[in-house]
Amino acid sequence: MTDPAADPVLQAFEARLAKGEKAEPKDRLPERYRRQLVRMMSQHAHSEIVGMLPEANWITRAPSLRRKIGLLAKVQDEAGHGLYLYSAAETLGVPRDELIDQLLTGKAKYSNIFNYPTLTWADIGMIGWLVDGAAIINQSMLAKCSYGPYVRAMIRICKEESFHMRQGYEMVTALARGTPAQQAMAQEALNRWWPPTLMMFGPPEEQSTNSEELVRWKVKLKSNDELRQTFVDQTVVQAQVLGLRIPDPDLRYDEDTKHWTIGPIDWQEFFAVIGGNGPCNRDRLRARREAHEDGAWVRAAAAAHAAKNPQVNA
Ligand code: BYC
């Protein structure tokens, strides 16, 4: 890691962070900080966009009009989140086209969780309850991070994600209080979504290559493991209320620490999934590429309209 004494830009930047000030796009930012933010914010934007796919898979099969309207609105919200985040990442000097190209060519990462299939309607409830629940815990920390545009995007996104989580919990509640077949469907979905949701927080400290820098520069305010623990403590109790069983034979309440402890996480599976070898990686990228190609005429029309109406871009 660079010694701040040898780098006046880094020294001034760290002094500002120490005073609790936020960094803004017009500031002189250390190159490494800028690159770390581009990496993280673009991965986050891609996750929102790819995250639309597993849920969109169920729009036509939602069990009632009310559920269909709710799901449609949620998927549209995710598209909006992706757009705020691409805009926020662009403030760091990288054009959106370049970021999208990195996603479509498989160079960029996106959240591990969206490489798993949505096999039943209960999976849509699990995404809301577990995946959005995990995302909010991670994102409410990012909403206090050191980069102003990311903070502003996160504040808005967290409000919408909280609603998504409540909606998911309400869907799972309906199944958990339903017929034995509905209860079994909810339990089976929880069994599949629990392990990859725990992985969403990223690997443990010793394998978390970016954490040291990100914590130092106040992008991350808590470690991956600390946030994962917050999620476990919150979710175990919710599962108890629902009468669902967390699929972990090692799950125990530790009276000393007052936390729930979990069994081992399969990090080999995690690294295989983020390396491109999860159950749905190829499908997800294929779907995104097709959507991008299908949208070419919209981009061309928007560009032609803007060229004829310079005030649009003024
Ligand atoms: N998935 O050094 P580490 C949503 C990678 S979407 C994939 O700890 P870092 C929603 C990591 O990139 C919300 N890769 O990383 C949308 C690194 O590899 P590189 C998504 C992961 O950055 C639609 C390596 O592992 N949220 O809510 O310090 C519908 C070592 O990890 C993951 C965000 O994107 C992962 N889960 O910490 C419904 C939040 N974890 O890049 C819901 C923003 C780690 O060095 N991101 N890796 O090659 C973050 O907060 C942080 O990037 C992470 C990881 C905590 C995820």
PDB file of C-alpha atoms in Angstrom, residues 129-130 133 165 169 172-173 231-244 246:
ATOM      1  CA  TRP A 129     -36.830 -11.441   2.010  1.00  0.00           C
ATOM      2  CA  LEU A 130     -33.272 -12.792   1.919  1.00  0.00           C
ATOM      3  CA  GLY A 133     -32.605  -8.124   3.187  1.00  0.00           C
ATOM      4  CA  MET A 165     -37.800  -6.745   1.477  1.00  0.00           C
ATOM      5  CA  TYR A 169     -41.382 -11.224   3.632  1.00  0.00           C
ATOM      6  CA  VAL A 172     -43.110 -15.819   2.249  1.00  0.00           C
ATOM      7  CA  THR A 173     -45.510 -15.298   5.179  1.00  0.00           C
ATOM      8  CA  PHE A 231     -27.882 -10.578   8.548  1.00  0.00           C
ATOM      9  CA  VAL A 232     -27.814 -13.979  10.300  1.00  0.00           C
ATOM     10  CA  ASP A 233     -28.985 -12.517  13.625  1.00  0.00           C
ATOM     11  CA  GLN A 234     -31.844 -10.659  11.939  1.00  0.00           C
ATOM     12  CA  THR A 235     -32.955 -13.474   9.659  1.00  0.00           C
ATOM     13  CA  VAL A 236     -32.864 -16.443  12.060  1.00  0.00           C
ATOM     14  CA  VAL A 237     -35.446 -14.711  14.241  1.00  0.00           C
ATOM     15  CA  GLN A 238     -37.633 -13.879  11.236  1.00  0.00           C
ATOM     16  CA  ALA A 239     -37.499 -17.541  10.125  1.00  0.00           C
ATOM     17  CA  GLN A 240     -38.612 -18.609  13.597  1.00  0.00           C
ATOM     18  CA  VAL A 241     -41.620 -16.302  13.361  1.00  0.00           C
ATOM     19  CA  LEU A 242     -42.460 -17.841   9.984  1.00  0.00           C
ATOM     20  CA  GLY A 243     -42.048 -21.398  11.291  1.00  0.00           C
ATOM     21  CA  LEU A 244     -39.316 -22.102   8.707  1.00  0.00           C
ATOM     22  CA  ILE A 246     -32.698 -22.385   8.615  1.00  0.00           C
TER      23      ILE A 246
END
